[in-house]
mmCIF file of N, CA and C in Angstrom:
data_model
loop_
_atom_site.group_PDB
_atom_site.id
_atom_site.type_symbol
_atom_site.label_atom_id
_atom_site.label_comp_id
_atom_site.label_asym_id
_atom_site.label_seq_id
_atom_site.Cartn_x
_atom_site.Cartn_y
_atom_site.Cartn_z
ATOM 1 N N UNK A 1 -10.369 -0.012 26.843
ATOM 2 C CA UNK A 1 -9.157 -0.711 27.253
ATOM 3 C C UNK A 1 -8.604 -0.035 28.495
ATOM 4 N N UNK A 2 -8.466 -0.806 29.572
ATOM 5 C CA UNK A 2 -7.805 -0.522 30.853
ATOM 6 C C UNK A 2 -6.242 -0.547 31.000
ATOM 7 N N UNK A 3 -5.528 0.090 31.160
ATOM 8 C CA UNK A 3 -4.332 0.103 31.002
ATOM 9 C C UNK A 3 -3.458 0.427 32.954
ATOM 10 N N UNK A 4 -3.041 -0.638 33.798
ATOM 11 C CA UNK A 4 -2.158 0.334 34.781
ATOM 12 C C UNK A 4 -0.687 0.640 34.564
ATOM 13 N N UNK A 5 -0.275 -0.307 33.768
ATOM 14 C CA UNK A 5 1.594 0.318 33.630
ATOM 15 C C UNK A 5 1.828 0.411 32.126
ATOM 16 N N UNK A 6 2.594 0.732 31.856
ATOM 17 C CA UNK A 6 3.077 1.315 29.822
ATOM 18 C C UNK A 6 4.517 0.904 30.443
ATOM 19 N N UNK A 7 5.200 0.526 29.446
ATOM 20 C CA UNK A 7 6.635 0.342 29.401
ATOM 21 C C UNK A 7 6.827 1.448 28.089
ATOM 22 N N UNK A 8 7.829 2.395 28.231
ATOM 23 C CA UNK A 8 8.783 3.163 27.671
ATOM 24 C C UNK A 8 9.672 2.296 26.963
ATOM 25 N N UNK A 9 9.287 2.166 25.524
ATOM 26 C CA UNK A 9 10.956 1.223 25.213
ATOM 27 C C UNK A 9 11.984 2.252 25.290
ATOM 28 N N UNK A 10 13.149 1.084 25.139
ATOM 29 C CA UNK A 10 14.449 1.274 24.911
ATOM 30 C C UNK A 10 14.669 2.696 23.979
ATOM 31 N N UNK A 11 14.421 2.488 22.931
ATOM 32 C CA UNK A 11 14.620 2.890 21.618
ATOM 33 C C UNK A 11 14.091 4.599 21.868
ATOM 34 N N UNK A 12 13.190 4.789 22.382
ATOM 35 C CA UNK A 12 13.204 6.417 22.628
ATOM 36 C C UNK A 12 13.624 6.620 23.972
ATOM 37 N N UNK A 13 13.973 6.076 24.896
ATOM 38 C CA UNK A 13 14.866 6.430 26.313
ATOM 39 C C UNK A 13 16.044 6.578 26.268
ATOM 40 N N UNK A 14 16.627 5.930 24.721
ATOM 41 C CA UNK A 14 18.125 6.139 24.733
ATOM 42 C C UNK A 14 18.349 7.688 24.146
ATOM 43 N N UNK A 15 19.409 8.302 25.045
ATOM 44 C CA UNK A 15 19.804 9.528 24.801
ATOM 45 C C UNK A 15 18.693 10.654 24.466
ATOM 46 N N UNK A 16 17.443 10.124 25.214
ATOM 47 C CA UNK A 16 16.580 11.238 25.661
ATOM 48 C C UNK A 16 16.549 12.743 26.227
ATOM 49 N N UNK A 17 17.992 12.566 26.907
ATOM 50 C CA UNK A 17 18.109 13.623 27.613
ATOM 51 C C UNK A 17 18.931 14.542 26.728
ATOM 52 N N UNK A 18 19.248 14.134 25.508
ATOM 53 C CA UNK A 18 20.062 14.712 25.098
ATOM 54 C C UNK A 18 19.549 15.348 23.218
ATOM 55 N N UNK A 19 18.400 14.737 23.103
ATOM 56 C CA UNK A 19 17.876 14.684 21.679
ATOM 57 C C UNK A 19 16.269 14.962 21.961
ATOM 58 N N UNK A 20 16.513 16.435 21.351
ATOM 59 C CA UNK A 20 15.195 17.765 21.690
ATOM 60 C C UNK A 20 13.756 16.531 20.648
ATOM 61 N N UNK A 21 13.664 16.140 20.008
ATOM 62 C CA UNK A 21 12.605 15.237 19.442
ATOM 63 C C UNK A 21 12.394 14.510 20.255
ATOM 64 N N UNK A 22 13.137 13.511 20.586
ATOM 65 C CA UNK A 22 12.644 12.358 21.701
ATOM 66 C C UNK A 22 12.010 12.931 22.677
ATOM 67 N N UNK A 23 12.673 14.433 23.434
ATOM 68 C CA UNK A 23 11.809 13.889 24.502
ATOM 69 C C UNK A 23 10.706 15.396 24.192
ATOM 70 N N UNK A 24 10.185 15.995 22.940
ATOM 71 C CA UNK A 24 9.026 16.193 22.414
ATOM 72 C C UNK A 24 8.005 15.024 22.997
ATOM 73 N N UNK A 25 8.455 13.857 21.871
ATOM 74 C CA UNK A 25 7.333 12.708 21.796
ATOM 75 C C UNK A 25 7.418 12.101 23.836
ATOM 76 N N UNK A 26 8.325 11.826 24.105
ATOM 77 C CA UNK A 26 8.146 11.066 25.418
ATOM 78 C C UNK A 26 7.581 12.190 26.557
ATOM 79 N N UNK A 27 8.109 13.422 26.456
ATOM 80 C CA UNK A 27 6.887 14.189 27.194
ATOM 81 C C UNK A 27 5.665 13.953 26.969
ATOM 82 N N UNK A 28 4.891 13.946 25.493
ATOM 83 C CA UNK A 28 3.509 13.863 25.262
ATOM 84 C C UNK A 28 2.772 12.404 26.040
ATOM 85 N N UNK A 29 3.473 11.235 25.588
ATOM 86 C CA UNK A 29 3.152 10.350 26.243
ATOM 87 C C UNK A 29 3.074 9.899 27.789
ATOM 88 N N UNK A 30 3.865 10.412 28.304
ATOM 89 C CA UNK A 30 4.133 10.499 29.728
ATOM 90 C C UNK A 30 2.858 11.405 30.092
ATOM 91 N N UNK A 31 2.429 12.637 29.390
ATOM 92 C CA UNK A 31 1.193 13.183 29.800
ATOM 93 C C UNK A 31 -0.189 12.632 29.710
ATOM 94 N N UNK A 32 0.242 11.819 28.552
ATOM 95 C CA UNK A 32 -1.417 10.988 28.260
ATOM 96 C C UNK A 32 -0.941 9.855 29.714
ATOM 97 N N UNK A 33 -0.544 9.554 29.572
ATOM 98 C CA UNK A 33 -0.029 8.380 30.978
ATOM 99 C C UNK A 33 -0.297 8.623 32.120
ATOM 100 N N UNK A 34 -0.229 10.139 32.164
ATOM 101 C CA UNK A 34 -0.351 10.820 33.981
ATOM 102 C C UNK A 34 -1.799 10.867 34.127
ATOM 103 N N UNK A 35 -2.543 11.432 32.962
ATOM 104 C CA UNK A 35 -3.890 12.045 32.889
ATOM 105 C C UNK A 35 -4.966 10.891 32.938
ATOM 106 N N UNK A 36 -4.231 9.777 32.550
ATOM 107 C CA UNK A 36 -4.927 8.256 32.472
ATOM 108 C C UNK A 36 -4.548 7.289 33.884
ATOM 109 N N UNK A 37 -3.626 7.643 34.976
ATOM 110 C CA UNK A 37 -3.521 6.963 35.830
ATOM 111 C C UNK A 37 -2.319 5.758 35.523
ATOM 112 N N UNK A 38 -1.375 6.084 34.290
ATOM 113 C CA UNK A 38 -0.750 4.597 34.113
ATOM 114 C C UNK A 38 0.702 5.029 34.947
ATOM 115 N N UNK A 39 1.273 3.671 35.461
ATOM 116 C CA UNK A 39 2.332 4.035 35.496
ATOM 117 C C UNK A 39 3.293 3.687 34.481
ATOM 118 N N UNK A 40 4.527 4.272 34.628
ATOM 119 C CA UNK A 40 5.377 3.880 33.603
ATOM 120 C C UNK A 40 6.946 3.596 33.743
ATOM 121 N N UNK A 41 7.167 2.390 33.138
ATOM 122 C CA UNK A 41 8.074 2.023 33.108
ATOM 123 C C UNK A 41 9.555 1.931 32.048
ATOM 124 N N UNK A 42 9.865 2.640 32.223
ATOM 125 C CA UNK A 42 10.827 3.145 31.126
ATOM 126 C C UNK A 42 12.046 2.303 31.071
ATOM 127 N N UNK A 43 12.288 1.508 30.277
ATOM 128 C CA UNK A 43 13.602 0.718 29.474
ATOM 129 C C UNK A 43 14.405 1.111 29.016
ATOM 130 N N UNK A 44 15.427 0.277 29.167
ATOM 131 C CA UNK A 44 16.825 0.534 28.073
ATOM 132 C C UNK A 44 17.656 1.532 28.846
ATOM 133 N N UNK A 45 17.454 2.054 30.182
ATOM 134 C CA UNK A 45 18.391 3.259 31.116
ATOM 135 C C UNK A 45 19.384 3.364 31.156
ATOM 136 N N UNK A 46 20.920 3.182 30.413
ATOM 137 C CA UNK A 46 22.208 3.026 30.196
ATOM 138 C C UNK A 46 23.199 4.546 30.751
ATOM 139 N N UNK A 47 22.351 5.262 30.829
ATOM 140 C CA UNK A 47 23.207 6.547 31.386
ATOM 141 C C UNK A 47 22.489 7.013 32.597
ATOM 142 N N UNK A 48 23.878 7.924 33.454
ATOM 143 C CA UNK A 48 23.401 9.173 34.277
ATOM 144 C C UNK A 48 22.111 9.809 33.577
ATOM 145 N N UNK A 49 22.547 10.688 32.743
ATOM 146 C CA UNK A 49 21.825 11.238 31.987
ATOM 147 C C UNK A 49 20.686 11.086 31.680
ATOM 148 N N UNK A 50 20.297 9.479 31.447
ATOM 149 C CA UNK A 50 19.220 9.198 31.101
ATOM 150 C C UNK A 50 18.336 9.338 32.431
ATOM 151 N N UNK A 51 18.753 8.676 32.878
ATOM 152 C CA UNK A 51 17.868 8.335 34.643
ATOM 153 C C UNK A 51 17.444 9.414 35.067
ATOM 154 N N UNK A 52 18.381 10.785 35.003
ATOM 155 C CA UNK A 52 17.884 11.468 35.934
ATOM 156 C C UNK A 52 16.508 12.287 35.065
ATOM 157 N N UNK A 53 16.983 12.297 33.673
ATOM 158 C CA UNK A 53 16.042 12.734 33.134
ATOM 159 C C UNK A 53 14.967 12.132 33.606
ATOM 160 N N UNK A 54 15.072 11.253 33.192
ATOM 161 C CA UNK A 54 13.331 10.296 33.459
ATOM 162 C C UNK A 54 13.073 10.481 34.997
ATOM 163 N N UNK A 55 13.856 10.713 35.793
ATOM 164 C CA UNK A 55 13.483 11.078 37.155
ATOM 165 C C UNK A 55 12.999 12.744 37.371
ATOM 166 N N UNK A 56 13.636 13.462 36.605
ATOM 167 C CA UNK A 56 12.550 14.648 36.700
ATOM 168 C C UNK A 56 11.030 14.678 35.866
ATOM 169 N N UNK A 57 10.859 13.754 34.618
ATOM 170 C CA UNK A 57 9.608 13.585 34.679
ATOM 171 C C UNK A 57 8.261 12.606 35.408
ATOM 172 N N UNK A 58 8.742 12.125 36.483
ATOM 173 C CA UNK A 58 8.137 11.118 37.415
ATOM 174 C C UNK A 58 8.057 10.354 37.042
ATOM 175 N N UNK A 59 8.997 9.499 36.538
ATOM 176 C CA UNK A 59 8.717 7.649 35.811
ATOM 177 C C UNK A 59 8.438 7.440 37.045
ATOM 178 N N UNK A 60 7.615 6.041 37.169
ATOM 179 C CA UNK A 60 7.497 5.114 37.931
ATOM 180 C C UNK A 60 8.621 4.285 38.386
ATOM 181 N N UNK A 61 9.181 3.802 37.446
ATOM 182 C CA UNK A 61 10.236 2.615 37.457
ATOM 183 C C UNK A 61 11.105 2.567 36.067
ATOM 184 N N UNK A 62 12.618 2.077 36.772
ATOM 185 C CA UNK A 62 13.287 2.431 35.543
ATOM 186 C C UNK A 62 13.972 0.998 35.288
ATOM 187 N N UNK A 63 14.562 0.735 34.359
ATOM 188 C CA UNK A 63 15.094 -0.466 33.712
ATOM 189 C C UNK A 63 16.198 -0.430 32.775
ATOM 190 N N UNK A 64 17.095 -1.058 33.306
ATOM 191 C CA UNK A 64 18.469 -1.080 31.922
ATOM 192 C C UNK A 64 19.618 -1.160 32.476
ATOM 193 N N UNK A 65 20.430 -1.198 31.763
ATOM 194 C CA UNK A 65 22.241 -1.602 32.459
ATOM 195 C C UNK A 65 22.551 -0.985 33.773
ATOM 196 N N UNK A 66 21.907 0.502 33.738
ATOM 197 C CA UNK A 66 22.647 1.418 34.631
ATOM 198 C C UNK A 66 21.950 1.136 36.317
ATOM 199 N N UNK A 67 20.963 0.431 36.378
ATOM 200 C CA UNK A 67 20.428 0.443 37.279
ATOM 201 C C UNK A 67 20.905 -1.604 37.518
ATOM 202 N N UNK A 68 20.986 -2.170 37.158
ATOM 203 C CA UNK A 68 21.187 -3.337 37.379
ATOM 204 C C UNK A 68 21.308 -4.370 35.805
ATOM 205 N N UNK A 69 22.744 -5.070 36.175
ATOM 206 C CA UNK A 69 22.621 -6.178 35.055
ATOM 207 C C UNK A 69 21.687 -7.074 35.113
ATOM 208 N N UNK A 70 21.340 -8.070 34.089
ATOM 209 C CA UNK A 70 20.972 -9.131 34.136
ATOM 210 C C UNK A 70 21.141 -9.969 35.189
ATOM 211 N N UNK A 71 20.969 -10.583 35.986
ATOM 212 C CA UNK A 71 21.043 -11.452 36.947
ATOM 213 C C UNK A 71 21.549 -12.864 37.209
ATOM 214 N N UNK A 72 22.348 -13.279 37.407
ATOM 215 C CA UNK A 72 22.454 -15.029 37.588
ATOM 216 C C UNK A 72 21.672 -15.689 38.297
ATOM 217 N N UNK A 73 20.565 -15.026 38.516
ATOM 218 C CA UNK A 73 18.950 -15.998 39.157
ATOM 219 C C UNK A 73 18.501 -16.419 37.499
ATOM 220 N N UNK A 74 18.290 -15.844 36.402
ATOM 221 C CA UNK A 74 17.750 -15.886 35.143
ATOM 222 C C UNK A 74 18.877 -16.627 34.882
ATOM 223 N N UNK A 75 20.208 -16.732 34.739
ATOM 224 C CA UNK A 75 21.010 -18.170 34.242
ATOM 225 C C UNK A 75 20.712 -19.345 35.226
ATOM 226 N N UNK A 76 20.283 -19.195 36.217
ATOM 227 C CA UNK A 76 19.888 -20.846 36.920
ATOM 228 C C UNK A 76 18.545 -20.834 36.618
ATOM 229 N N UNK A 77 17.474 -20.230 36.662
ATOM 230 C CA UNK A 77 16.209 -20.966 35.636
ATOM 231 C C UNK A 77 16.801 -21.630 34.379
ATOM 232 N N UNK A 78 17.131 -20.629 33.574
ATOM 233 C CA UNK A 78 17.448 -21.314 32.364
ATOM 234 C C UNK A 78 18.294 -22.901 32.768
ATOM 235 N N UNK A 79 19.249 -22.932 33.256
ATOM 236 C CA UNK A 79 19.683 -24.208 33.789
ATOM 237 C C UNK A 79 18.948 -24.821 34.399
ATOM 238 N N UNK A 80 18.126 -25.076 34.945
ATOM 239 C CA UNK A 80 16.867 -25.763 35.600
ATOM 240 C C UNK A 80 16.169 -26.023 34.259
ATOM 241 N N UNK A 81 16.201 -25.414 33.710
ATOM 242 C CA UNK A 81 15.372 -25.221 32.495
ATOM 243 C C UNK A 81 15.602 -26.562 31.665
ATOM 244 N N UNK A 82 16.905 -26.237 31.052
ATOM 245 C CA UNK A 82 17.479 -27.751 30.453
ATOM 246 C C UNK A 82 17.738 -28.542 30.879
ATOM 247 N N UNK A 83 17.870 -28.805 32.272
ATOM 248 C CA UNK A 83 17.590 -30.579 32.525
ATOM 249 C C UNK A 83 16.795 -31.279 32.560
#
């Protein structure tokens, strides 16, 4: 199985920076990730805290409130959608 990007959920990015288990496990993975060429995209980013963490371990790309809401391009598809 060929893999180029992994998404990081939500659910272990939240308060990563702050909870010594999480980022046990999300270091390990981030290493199988580096050693394999994937990039990674980490979800759910709601804090300072979080971001920068994930920015000292070289995420690729980050995702979640703190970096940008939802968009009103995705409420006019959806409206395009239903007519």
């Amino acid at each position: 199985l060929l893999c180029h990007r992994g998404a990081l959920p939500a659910l272990l990015a939240r308060g990563v920076d702050r909870d010594a288990y999480k980022k046990n496990i999300v270091e390990h993975l981030f290493a199988i990730a580096l050693d394999n060429g994937v990039k990674i995209i980490a979800e759910g980013i709601e804090t300072e805290g979080e971001r920068d963490w994930m920015r000292t371990q070289g995420v690729d790309f980050l995702q979640g409130f703190l970096i940008a809401r939802p968009s009103a391009v995705v409420k006019t598809a959806r409206a395009i959608a239903a007519e």
